[in-house]
Every structure is written in structure tokens, then in C-alpha cells.
Short mmCIF file of C-alpha atoms in Angstrom, two decimals:
data_model
loop_
_atom_site.label_atom_id
_atom_site.label_comp_id
_atom_site.label_asym_id
_atom_site.label_seq_id
_atom_site.Cartn_x
_atom_site.Cartn_y
_atom_site.Cartn_z
CA MET A 1 -26.70 61.51 -2.56
CA GLN A 2 -24.99 61.41 -5.94
CA LYS A 3 -21.59 61.49 -4.25
CA ASP A 4 -22.61 58.63 -1.96
CA GLU A 5 -23.50 56.39 -4.83
CA ILE A 6 -20.25 57.06 -6.65
CA HIS A 7 -18.38 56.15 -3.47
CA THR A 8 -20.40 52.94 -3.18
CA ILE A 9 -19.64 51.92 -6.74
CA LYS A 10 -15.97 52.79 -6.41
CA PHE A 11 -15.71 50.85 -3.17
CA ALA A 12 -17.42 47.78 -4.61
CA ALA A 13 -15.20 47.88 -7.68
CA ILE A 14 -12.03 48.08 -5.61
CA VAL A 15 -13.09 45.26 -3.29
CA CYS A 16 -14.00 43.04 -6.24
CA LEU A 17 -10.76 43.82 -8.06
CA VAL A 18 -8.56 43.16 -5.03
CA CYS A 19 -10.37 39.93 -4.15
CA SER A 20 -10.40 38.51 -7.66
CA LEU A 21 -6.77 39.43 -8.30
CA SER A 22 -5.62 37.82 -5.08
CA LEU A 23 -7.64 34.68 -5.76
CA ALA A 24 -6.27 34.48 -9.31
CA GLY A 25 -2.76 34.90 -7.93
CA ILE A 26 -3.19 32.23 -5.28
CA ARG A 27 -4.68 29.82 -7.79
CA THR A 28 -1.86 30.38 -10.28
CA VAL A 29 0.80 29.78 -7.66
CA LEU A 30 -0.84 26.71 -6.15
CA LEU A 31 -2.16 25.03 -9.29
CA PRO A 32 1.01 23.08 -10.20
CA ILE A 33 1.15 21.65 -6.66
CA GLN A 34 -2.52 20.75 -6.77
CA VAL A 35 -2.20 19.09 -10.18
CA ARG A 36 0.74 17.06 -8.89
CA ASN A 37 -1.24 16.03 -5.80
CA GLN A 38 -4.14 15.01 -7.99
CA ARG A 39 -1.91 12.97 -10.25
CA ILE A 40 -0.18 11.15 -7.39
CA ASP A 41 -3.55 10.56 -5.76
CA ASN A 42 -4.86 9.01 -8.95
CA GLN A 43 -1.79 6.82 -9.31
CA ILE A 44 -2.14 5.74 -5.68
CA ASN A 45 -5.68 4.66 -6.41
CA VAL A 46 -4.66 2.65 -9.46
CA LEU A 47 -1.87 1.03 -7.44
CA LYS A 48 -4.30 0.21 -4.64
CA ALA A 49 -6.41 -1.73 -7.12
CA LEU A 50 -3.31 -3.48 -8.47
CA PHE A 51 -1.77 -4.20 -5.06
CA PRO A 52 -4.31 -5.00 -2.37
CA ASP A 53 -1.73 -4.35 0.34
CA PHE A 54 -0.47 -1.15 -1.19
CA ASP A 55 0.75 1.26 1.46
CA PRO A 56 1.43 4.76 0.16
CA ASP A 57 3.06 5.83 3.41
CA GLY A 58 5.61 3.05 3.59
CA ASN A 59 9.18 3.83 4.53
CA PRO A 60 11.83 4.27 1.85
CA LEU A 61 13.27 0.96 0.76
CA SER A 62 16.81 -0.05 -0.11
CA LEU A 63 17.59 -1.16 -3.67
CA GLU A 64 17.56 -4.84 -2.67
CA GLU A 65 14.15 -4.38 -1.17
CA ARG A 66 12.81 -2.95 -4.39
CA ASP A 67 11.96 -6.38 -5.62
CA SER A 68 9.68 -6.91 -2.68
CA LEU A 69 7.65 -3.96 -3.95
CA PHE A 70 6.02 -6.42 -6.25
CA THR A 71 4.91 -8.73 -3.55
CA GLN A 72 4.02 -6.16 -0.93
CA GLY A 73 3.35 -3.00 -2.86
CA ARG A 74 5.01 -0.93 -0.16
CA VAL A 75 6.35 2.27 -1.60
CA PRO A 76 6.93 5.76 -0.24
CA ARG A 77 4.71 8.50 -1.57
CA GLU A 78 7.44 10.47 -3.34
CA TRP A 79 8.44 7.42 -5.37
CA ILE A 80 4.98 6.83 -6.70
CA PRO A 81 5.23 8.64 -10.07
CA LEU A 82 8.54 6.93 -10.85
CA TYR A 83 7.25 3.57 -9.74
CA PHE A 84 4.06 4.02 -11.69
CA ASP A 85 5.86 4.95 -14.91
CA ASN A 86 8.19 1.99 -14.60
CA PHE A 87 5.75 -0.80 -13.94
CA VAL A 88 2.33 0.31 -15.03
CA ASN A 89 1.48 0.60 -18.68
CA THR A 90 -1.58 2.68 -19.53
CA LYS A 91 -3.42 1.50 -22.62
CA GLU A 92 -6.23 3.47 -24.20
CA THR A 93 -8.93 1.03 -25.23
CA GLU A 94 -12.40 1.36 -26.69
CA ALA A 95 -13.90 1.04 -23.23
CA GLY A 96 -11.49 3.47 -21.55
CA PRO A 97 -8.04 3.27 -20.03
CA LEU A 98 -6.66 -0.11 -19.05
CA TYR A 99 -3.72 -0.22 -16.65
CA VAL A 100 -1.43 -3.18 -17.12
CA LEU A 101 1.02 -4.05 -14.38
CA SER A 102 3.92 -6.03 -15.71
CA ARG A 103 7.21 -7.34 -14.47
CA ASP A 104 10.04 -8.51 -16.74
CA GLY A 105 7.68 -8.28 -19.72
CA GLU A 106 5.11 -10.53 -18.12
CA THR A 107 1.66 -9.24 -17.23
CA VAL A 108 0.88 -9.47 -13.52
CA ALA A 109 -2.46 -7.72 -13.21
CA PHE A 110 -4.95 -5.40 -14.86
CA ALA A 111 -6.92 -2.44 -13.55
CA PHE A 112 -9.63 -0.26 -15.02
CA PRO A 113 -11.57 2.74 -13.77
CA ALA A 114 -15.24 2.52 -12.86
CA GLU A 115 -17.62 5.12 -11.56
CA GLY A 116 -21.29 5.55 -10.89
CA LYS A 117 -23.95 7.01 -8.66
CA GLY A 118 -24.02 6.21 -4.97
CA LEU A 119 -26.64 7.94 -2.84
CA TRP A 120 -25.52 11.59 -2.96
CA SER A 121 -22.65 11.57 -5.34
CA THR A 122 -20.61 9.88 -8.00
CA VAL A 123 -18.38 7.22 -6.49
CA HIS A 124 -15.07 6.78 -8.33
CA SER A 125 -13.28 3.51 -8.31
CA TYR A 126 -10.56 1.35 -9.82
CA ILE A 127 -11.03 -2.36 -10.12
CA GLY A 128 -7.93 -4.57 -10.23
CA LEU A 129 -8.16 -7.99 -11.86
CA GLU A 130 -5.87 -11.00 -11.81
CA THR A 131 -4.52 -12.19 -15.16
CA ASP A 132 -7.47 -14.59 -15.44
CA LEU A 133 -9.63 -11.47 -16.05
CA ALA A 134 -12.18 -12.96 -13.67
CA THR A 135 -10.91 -12.62 -10.11
CA ILE A 136 -10.78 -9.30 -8.29
CA ARG A 137 -7.30 -8.47 -7.10
CA GLY A 138 -8.21 -5.25 -5.35
CA VAL A 139 -10.66 -2.37 -5.53
CA THR A 140 -10.56 1.18 -4.39
CA PHE A 141 -13.39 3.67 -3.96
CA PHE A 142 -12.55 7.34 -3.66
CA ASP A 143 -13.64 10.91 -4.39
CA HIS A 144 -17.21 10.50 -3.30
CA GLY A 145 -19.62 12.58 -1.26
CA GLU A 146 -21.33 9.71 0.55
CA THR A 147 -22.33 10.08 4.21
CA PRO A 148 -19.26 9.66 6.43
CA GLY A 149 -19.63 6.55 8.55
CA LEU A 150 -22.37 5.10 6.34
CA GLY A 151 -21.85 5.09 2.57
CA GLY A 152 -18.53 6.81 3.19
CA GLU A 153 -17.28 3.51 4.61
CA CYS A 154 -16.74 2.42 0.99
CA SER A 155 -13.36 4.13 1.03
CA LYS A 156 -12.31 2.20 4.16
CA PRO A 157 -9.87 -0.71 3.87
CA TRP A 158 -12.28 -3.21 5.50
CA PHE A 159 -14.85 -2.71 2.79
CA GLN A 160 -12.37 -2.77 -0.07
CA ARG A 161 -10.53 -5.83 1.27
CA ASN A 162 -13.89 -7.54 1.14
CA PHE A 163 -13.74 -7.72 -2.66
CA ARG A 164 -10.42 -9.52 -2.92
CA GLY A 165 -10.71 -12.91 -4.59
CA GLN A 166 -14.35 -12.42 -5.54
CA LYS A 167 -15.41 -13.22 -9.10
CA LEU A 168 -16.83 -11.06 -11.86
CA TRP A 169 -16.54 -13.91 -14.37
CA LEU A 170 -17.32 -17.54 -13.62
CA GLU A 171 -17.47 -20.56 -15.89
CA GLY A 172 -17.15 -18.64 -19.10
CA ALA A 173 -19.70 -15.89 -18.42
CA PRO A 174 -19.98 -12.69 -16.44
CA VAL A 175 -21.54 -13.13 -12.99
CA THR A 176 -23.21 -10.44 -10.94
CA LEU A 177 -21.12 -9.45 -7.97
CA GLU A 178 -23.40 -8.53 -5.08
CA VAL A 179 -22.92 -6.09 -2.25
CA ALA A 180 -24.94 -7.85 0.45
CA LYS A 181 -27.23 -6.19 2.95
CA GLY A 182 -25.30 -7.00 6.08
CA ARG A 183 -22.96 -9.97 6.00
CA ALA A 184 -22.15 -11.85 2.83
CA GLU A 185 -22.87 -15.56 2.72
CA PRO A 186 -19.78 -17.40 3.91
CA ASN A 187 -17.73 -18.94 1.10
CA SER A 188 -19.66 -17.05 -1.54
CA ARG A 189 -17.46 -16.08 -4.45
CA THR A 190 -19.77 -13.37 -5.75
CA GLN A 191 -20.91 -11.57 -2.60
CA VAL A 192 -19.23 -9.06 -0.31
CA ASP A 193 -20.20 -7.68 3.11
CA GLY A 194 -22.36 -4.58 2.83
CA MET A 195 -22.09 -1.33 4.73
CA SER A 196 -24.76 -0.98 7.40
CA GLY A 197 -27.09 1.92 6.83
CA ALA A 198 -25.86 2.41 3.29
CA THR A 199 -28.03 0.21 1.09
CA ILE A 200 -28.27 2.74 -1.72
CA THR A 201 -24.52 3.36 -1.86
CA GLY A 202 -23.99 -0.42 -1.87
CA ASN A 203 -26.53 -0.93 -4.64
CA GLY A 204 -24.92 1.83 -6.67
CA ILE A 205 -21.48 0.28 -6.31
CA GLN A 206 -22.87 -3.12 -7.24
CA ARG A 207 -24.57 -1.68 -10.33
CA PHE A 208 -21.66 0.27 -11.75
CA MET A 209 -19.02 -2.37 -10.99
CA ASN A 210 -20.96 -5.04 -12.84
CA ASN A 211 -21.97 -2.77 -15.72
CA ILE A 212 -18.52 -1.40 -16.34
CA PHE A 213 -16.93 -4.84 -16.02
CA ARG A 214 -19.32 -6.03 -18.72
CA THR A 215 -18.43 -3.14 -21.01
CA TYR A 216 -14.72 -3.81 -20.60
CA ASN A 217 -15.36 -7.50 -20.96
CA GLU A 218 -17.08 -7.10 -24.29
CA LYS A 219 -14.73 -4.53 -25.74
CA VAL A 220 -11.36 -5.50 -24.29
CA PHE A 221 -11.22 -8.67 -22.23
CA GLU A 222 -12.80 -10.99 -24.81
CA SER A 223 -9.97 -10.31 -27.22
CA LEU A 224 -7.40 -10.51 -24.43
CA ARG A 225 -8.78 -13.92 -23.47
CA ALA A 226 -8.54 -15.03 -27.09
CA GLU A 227 -4.90 -13.86 -27.16
CA GLN A 228 -4.18 -15.74 -23.95
CA ALA A 229 -5.78 -18.88 -25.37
CA ASN A 230 -3.71 -18.56 -28.58
CA ALA A 231 -0.55 -18.17 -26.60
CA ASP A 232 -1.38 -21.34 -24.67
CA GLU A 233 -2.28 -23.45 -27.68
CA PRO A 234 1.17 -24.32 -29.12
CA SER A 235 2.36 -25.81 -25.86
CA GLU A 236 -0.84 -27.82 -25.49
CA GLY A 237 -0.40 -29.02 -29.08
CA LEU A 238 3.11 -30.19 -28.30
CA ALA A 239 1.95 -31.99 -25.20
CA SER A 240 -0.73 -33.90 -27.07
CA HIS A 241 1.70 -34.86 -29.82
CA GLY A 242 4.23 -36.10 -27.36
CA MET B 1 -16.71 47.46 24.79
CA ALA B 2 -13.39 48.38 26.40
CA LYS B 3 -12.57 44.81 27.22
CA ASN B 4 -9.00 43.58 27.25
CA PRO B 5 -7.81 40.99 24.70
CA LYS B 6 -7.76 38.20 27.26
CA ASP B 7 -11.46 38.59 28.00
CA ILE B 8 -12.29 38.93 24.31
CA VAL B 9 -10.55 35.62 23.63
CA LEU B 10 -11.82 33.75 26.69
CA ASP B 11 -15.43 34.90 26.67
CA PRO B 12 -16.48 32.91 23.57
CA LEU B 13 -14.87 29.76 24.95
CA SER B 14 -17.63 29.23 27.48
CA ASP B 15 -19.91 32.09 28.58
CA ASN B 16 -20.54 33.28 25.07
CA ASN B 17 -19.70 30.18 23.07
CA PRO B 18 -20.83 30.55 19.46
CA ILE B 19 -22.24 27.02 19.28
CA THR B 20 -23.61 26.22 22.72
CA VAL B 21 -24.76 29.70 23.76
CA GLN B 22 -25.36 31.65 20.56
CA MET B 23 -26.50 28.50 18.71
CA LEU B 24 -24.59 29.46 15.57
CA GLY B 25 -22.68 27.21 13.22
CA ILE B 26 -24.60 24.12 14.33
CA CYS B 27 -24.85 22.86 10.74
CA SER B 28 -21.12 22.36 10.27
CA ALA B 29 -20.80 21.07 13.84
CA LEU B 30 -23.10 18.23 12.77
CA ALA B 31 -21.45 17.61 9.44
CA VAL B 32 -17.72 17.36 10.13
CA THR B 33 -17.62 15.83 13.60
CA ALA B 34 -17.80 12.12 12.77
CA GLN B 35 -14.00 11.93 13.07
CA MET B 36 -11.38 13.84 15.03
CA ASN B 37 -9.13 14.42 12.01
CA THR B 38 -11.72 16.26 10.00
CA ALA B 39 -12.89 18.21 13.04
CA VAL B 40 -9.37 19.47 13.75
CA ILE B 41 -8.69 20.51 10.16
CA MET B 42 -12.10 22.19 9.98
CA SER B 43 -11.36 24.01 13.24
CA ILE B 44 -8.08 25.35 11.91
CA ALA B 45 -9.78 26.48 8.70
CA VAL B 46 -12.56 28.28 10.60
CA ILE B 47 -10.10 29.97 12.98
CA LEU B 48 -8.05 31.25 10.03
CA VAL B 49 -11.12 32.55 8.22
CA LEU B 50 -12.62 34.16 11.34
CA VAL B 51 -9.41 35.92 12.36
CA GLY B 52 -8.80 37.06 8.79
CA SER B 53 -12.31 38.27 8.07
CA ASN B 54 -12.69 40.03 11.42
CA THR B 55 -9.39 41.86 11.01
CA ILE B 56 -9.92 42.87 7.37
CA ILE B 57 -13.50 43.98 7.90
CA SER B 58 -12.52 45.93 10.98
CA LEU B 59 -9.79 47.72 8.99
CA MET B 60 -12.35 48.69 6.36
CA ARG B 61 -15.19 49.41 8.77
CA ASN B 62 -15.10 53.20 8.44
CA HIS B 63 -15.07 53.11 4.65
CA ILE B 64 -17.64 50.42 3.85
CA PRO B 65 -20.76 52.06 2.40
CA GLY B 66 -23.78 51.12 4.53
CA LYS B 67 -25.87 49.99 1.58
CA ILE B 68 -23.52 47.25 0.46
CA ARG B 69 -22.13 46.46 3.91
CA MET B 70 -23.16 42.82 4.04
CA ILE B 71 -22.21 42.12 0.44
CA VAL B 72 -18.71 43.44 1.09
CA GLU B 73 -18.45 41.28 4.21
CA MET B 74 -19.55 38.29 2.18
CA VAL B 75 -16.97 38.95 -0.55
CA VAL B 76 -14.17 39.22 2.00
CA ILE B 77 -15.28 36.02 3.75
CA ALA B 78 -15.69 34.13 0.48
CA THR B 79 -12.24 35.19 -0.71
CA LEU B 80 -10.66 33.97 2.52
CA VAL B 81 -12.54 30.68 2.46
CA ILE B 82 -11.52 29.95 -1.12
CA THR B 83 -7.93 30.81 -0.23
CA VAL B 84 -7.99 28.36 2.68
CA ASP B 85 -9.60 25.72 0.48
CA GLN B 86 -6.91 26.18 -2.18
CA LEU B 87 -4.16 25.98 0.43
CA LEU B 88 -5.62 22.75 1.82
CA LYS B 89 -5.79 21.27 -1.68
CA ALA B 90 -2.11 22.07 -2.19
CA PHE B 91 -0.65 21.22 1.21
CA ALA B 92 -3.15 18.97 2.97
CA PHE B 93 -4.60 17.07 0.06
CA GLU B 94 -5.93 14.08 2.01
CA ALA B 95 -7.67 16.29 4.55
CA SER B 96 -9.19 18.51 1.90
CA LYS B 97 -10.60 15.44 0.20
CA GLN B 98 -12.23 14.32 3.44
CA LEU B 99 -13.73 17.72 4.16
CA SER B 100 -14.85 18.12 0.53
CA VAL B 101 -17.61 20.73 0.36
CA PHE B 102 -17.58 21.64 4.02
CA VAL B 103 -14.58 23.95 3.70
CA GLY B 104 -16.42 25.87 1.00
CA LEU B 105 -19.48 25.97 3.22
CA ILE B 106 -17.57 28.00 5.83
CA ILE B 107 -18.71 30.93 3.65
CA THR B 108 -22.23 30.33 4.90
CA ASN B 109 -21.19 29.63 8.49
CA CYS B 110 -23.26 32.01 10.58
CA ILE B 111 -20.43 32.55 13.08
CA VAL B 112 -18.17 34.23 10.51
CA MET B 113 -20.85 36.57 9.20
CA GLY B 114 -22.20 37.06 12.73
CA ARG B 115 -18.86 38.20 14.15
CA ALA B 116 -18.25 40.48 11.16
CA GLU B 117 -21.62 42.17 11.68
CA ALA B 118 -21.74 42.16 15.46
CA PHE B 119 -18.13 42.90 16.34
CA ALA B 120 -15.72 43.74 13.52
CA MET B 121 -17.93 46.54 12.14
CA GLN B 122 -17.78 48.39 15.49
CA ASN B 123 -14.33 47.62 16.86
CA PRO B 124 -10.71 48.34 15.98
CA PRO B 125 -8.62 45.65 14.24
CA LYS B 126 -6.76 44.48 17.33
CA GLU B 127 -9.94 43.71 19.28
CA ALA B 128 -11.53 42.24 16.15
CA PHE B 129 -8.53 39.96 15.71
CA PHE B 130 -8.89 38.61 19.25
CA ASP B 131 -12.64 38.31 18.90
CA GLY B 132 -12.12 36.20 15.78
CA LEU B 133 -9.55 34.07 17.55
CA GLY B 134 -11.78 33.58 20.61
CA ASN B 135 -14.85 32.65 18.63
CA GLY B 136 -12.80 30.37 16.41
CA LEU B 137 -11.41 28.61 19.48
CA GLY B 138 -14.85 28.40 21.07
CA TYR B 139 -16.21 26.80 17.92
CA SER B 140 -13.21 24.46 17.71
CA ALA B 141 -13.54 23.36 21.32
CA ILE B 142 -17.11 22.18 20.81
CA LEU B 143 -16.29 20.62 17.45
CA ILE B 144 -13.42 18.63 18.91
CA ILE B 145 -15.36 17.50 22.00
CA VAL B 146 -18.27 16.36 19.84
CA ALA B 147 -15.93 14.62 17.40
CA ALA B 148 -14.14 12.84 20.26
CA PHE B 149 -17.45 11.46 21.57
CA ARG B 150 -18.65 10.49 18.13
CA GLU B 151 -15.50 8.80 16.92
CA PHE B 152 -14.98 7.01 20.24
CA LEU B 153 -18.53 5.74 20.61
CA GLY B 154 -19.21 5.38 16.90
CA ALA B 155 -16.09 3.61 15.76
CA GLY B 156 -14.16 2.86 18.95
CA ALA B 157 -11.31 5.00 17.64
CA LEU B 158 -9.64 8.38 18.16
CA PHE B 159 -7.80 10.18 15.34
CA GLY B 160 -8.32 7.02 13.29
CA PHE B 161 -6.49 4.80 15.77
CA GLN B 162 -8.50 1.93 17.17
CA VAL B 163 -8.84 2.51 20.91
CA LEU B 164 -11.49 -0.02 21.83
CA PRO B 165 -11.04 -3.69 20.85
CA GLU B 166 -12.02 -4.65 17.29
CA SER B 167 -14.99 -6.54 18.69
CA TYR B 168 -16.63 -3.24 19.69
CA PRO B 169 -19.68 -3.08 17.44
CA GLY B 170 -19.83 0.70 17.04
CA ASN B 171 -22.78 2.91 17.82
CA GLY B 172 -24.55 3.70 14.56
CA LEU B 173 -26.33 6.76 15.95
CA MET B 174 -23.03 8.45 16.77
CA VAL B 175 -21.79 8.01 13.23
CA ILE B 176 -24.69 9.86 11.65
CA ALA B 177 -25.47 13.55 12.04
CA PRO B 178 -28.31 13.16 14.60
CA GLY B 179 -25.71 11.69 16.97
CA ALA B 180 -23.99 15.08 16.98
CA PHE B 181 -27.30 16.71 17.91
CA VAL B 182 -27.54 14.49 20.96
CA VAL B 183 -23.95 15.19 22.00
CA ILE B 184 -24.31 18.96 21.49
CA GLY B 185 -27.54 18.88 23.48
CA LEU B 186 -25.81 17.11 26.35
CA ILE B 187 -22.92 19.60 26.28
CA ILE B 188 -25.36 22.52 26.42
CA TRP B 189 -27.21 20.90 29.33
CA LEU B 190 -23.97 20.30 31.20
CA GLN B 191 -22.68 23.80 30.50
CA ARG B 192 -25.87 25.49 31.70
CA THR B 193 -26.01 23.34 34.80
CA VAL B 194 -22.45 24.29 35.70
CA THR B 195 -22.58 27.99 34.78
CA LYS B 196 -26.17 28.40 36.10
CA LYS B 197 -26.96 30.60 33.14
CA TYR B 198 -30.36 29.96 31.64
CA GLU B 199 -32.33 31.53 28.85
CA GLU B 200 -35.34 33.50 30.05
CA ALA B 201 -38.33 31.36 29.21
#
């Protein structure tokens, strides 16, 4: 009996040791690759918000075609970190990170992260804005545990394309962007088509997008707007004098 | 139990299919079959885990103390599942994101534990290897058939490619888990009609 128990304990100890050592080994070897994947994935998501037509699996481009990256956002996956570092400037603000896409020193678009509860899980997202800080340039929803085919549709292109050109800011004040139940009203500038069977996911997305836009608006965009207005003033002044 | 490897592999494909005959692993068959892509990756993951766990447990079968038998099986299975999950995260990042928790949940898949208990504990490694392979393939076959039905009828697509015209409205039932129940039920009905094997009532 005594001998049996010692064998049991020995056996359990050996199994645990072998399993934990092999897992630790595997993790150590794979971690750098996983971190890199995670980083590229995150950059892809920021780029998707900045370029609505962004295609991470595009074919390699020639140097002359590089310029068209700006209009089409087509870039092969392995170029993404380089591309990101060259064109996207990450600013830490009071509200969180703000990604500024610029070209030849001129700002082209902004993006900021947003996240909130869907039905089952936290839905992560980036929201891309035009330089007017009012119009949505692109959105991306990712890393969520919503029901595939229902709330999970939020990571599909059709749903995300939906948001392009919609407004979060109209006539000098924030407006509430709505995820409709079913189809959005045609020509509405503040409503997008909903996902059928996923009212709660839609409501969650609506809530966090509007809330986080408002936070960024108060803490970051107000001052950016003031800067933009200041930059415009001298030329207006000249025009009126002339 | 002196069956040859061919029978051990082929038996679970139909006559002794883990899903449609033994009614095991139904939970994951409902969860990951909305699309073909996820079903295929999940199938590969389950085959790897089943083959690995069956072989390792069979190698240890004469040394495992009876009292902690199932715990040891569980530890081996869990280690393999986490390994597969880590490999997917490194080399199939997109797929691992889509499968999310379901790879981890292979640990609780009744087929893996069931084969360890019912077969690997009593048979030599070679037979256990083929038993794992056969059951993995049997599971995969059902998963892929169900996923094909669901993606085709639910979204009009296969492997993410639109097959039916864009105007196809999509069948909402097929997209959600109960749709898989219906499809699995129909497969079981068809299989029993063809093989003429019925459960004793």
C-alpha cells in the first residue's frame, strides 16, 4: 500500500514536470513569433480604419506603385510594419493613443481605438476619421467573441463598409451614430445597417463608438479643431483685406 | 481487439462514428461549423490532439497508477491542446483568432477523453495511433459535411467564396448553432437508413 502511494506521487510529479517543462519550452520558442503576429495584426486594424479599402494580402508593388498605396491602401503583409512606421504617427493623448496618417507633412486622416461590450464579449475596434474630425473614414471591429454569423458579422467587410462617410459630428456638435435594427434609413448620415439577429451586439457597438468619440472629442479633437481654425485664419484675413 | 490498422481507421468513419453513432463531441460540432475554414482548422487540431494523446497514453498505460488514471490522461490531453493552440497562434494567426476559445475547449471534448479511456489504456501504441487517427477523421468528416451545409445554405458561400448570387438572402437558422443540430440529425437519419443499424429501443 505504502509503496503504491509513493509510486503514484512519483508518477504524478514526473508527468507534471515533463508537461510543464515542454509547455514552457514551446511558449518560449513561439512567443516572439506570436508577439510579431499580434503587432502586425494590430497595425493591420489601424490601417483598415485609416484606409477603407486596405487589403493586407495585396501583391508586392513596384516602387512607382508605392504612391498609389495612399489612394488604395494595398500593401503586402510583410511590408506592414515598415509602412506603418513610415506613414503613421502614434500620439499618446489624454484620451488614449491617436494615430495620425500623414503624407509629405500633411495630415490625411486620424484613427483612435475604441472598445466596449457586445453581447458575450468585449468588441475591439479602431475608428478612422477624415481630417474634418466628423466624418468616418473607416472602422474595423476585431478580437471579439460574438456569435459567428450573428454579432460576429461585425468583423465582416459589409458591416464595416457601412460606416464610411457617416457622421459622428454634425453642425458643431456630436451626433449619435445609430446601428439600425435592419436597414438604415436611406440617405441618413448618422445610421448604418444593423446585423440581423444581433441587436445587443449592435447596441453595444453604437454605445461605445459614440461614448469614446465623445471622450476623444472633448480631450483631443476640440483643441485640434481650434488649431485647424487658427491655421485657416490668416488666409481668410488676407482674403477679406484684399 | 486484434483488428488490423485499416479497420481501426475505417471503423470510426461510419459504423462507429464518434459524432453520429457514439454521440460524442456534439458541442464543438455545433460551435465551429458555421464556416468551412474554421471547421477544417478545428478538424486538423482535433486529429493532432487525438493521435498524440492516444499514442502517449498508450505508451504509459502500464505505468499509470489506477487512482490518478483520469487525471494523468487529462494532463496529457491539456498539454497537447495548449501546444496546438500555441502553434496556431504562431503559424495560423488568422485561423486561431476565428476559433478563439474552441481550440482550448478540445480539452473537454468527450471524444479525446473517451478514446483515451476506452482504447488507449488497453491497446499498444500502434493500434492507439490508428484509433486516434480514425476517430479524428470520423469527427472531421461530420464537421466538414455540417459546415458545408451551413455555410452554403446560411451564407451562400463555401470556404468564404460566394457561390450563390449576392441576392441570396441567407438562411438564418443555418448560421446559428441550432442549424447544426438539424443538419447533424439529418445526417444521423440518413446514415441509419443506409446502414440499417438502429439503437435498441
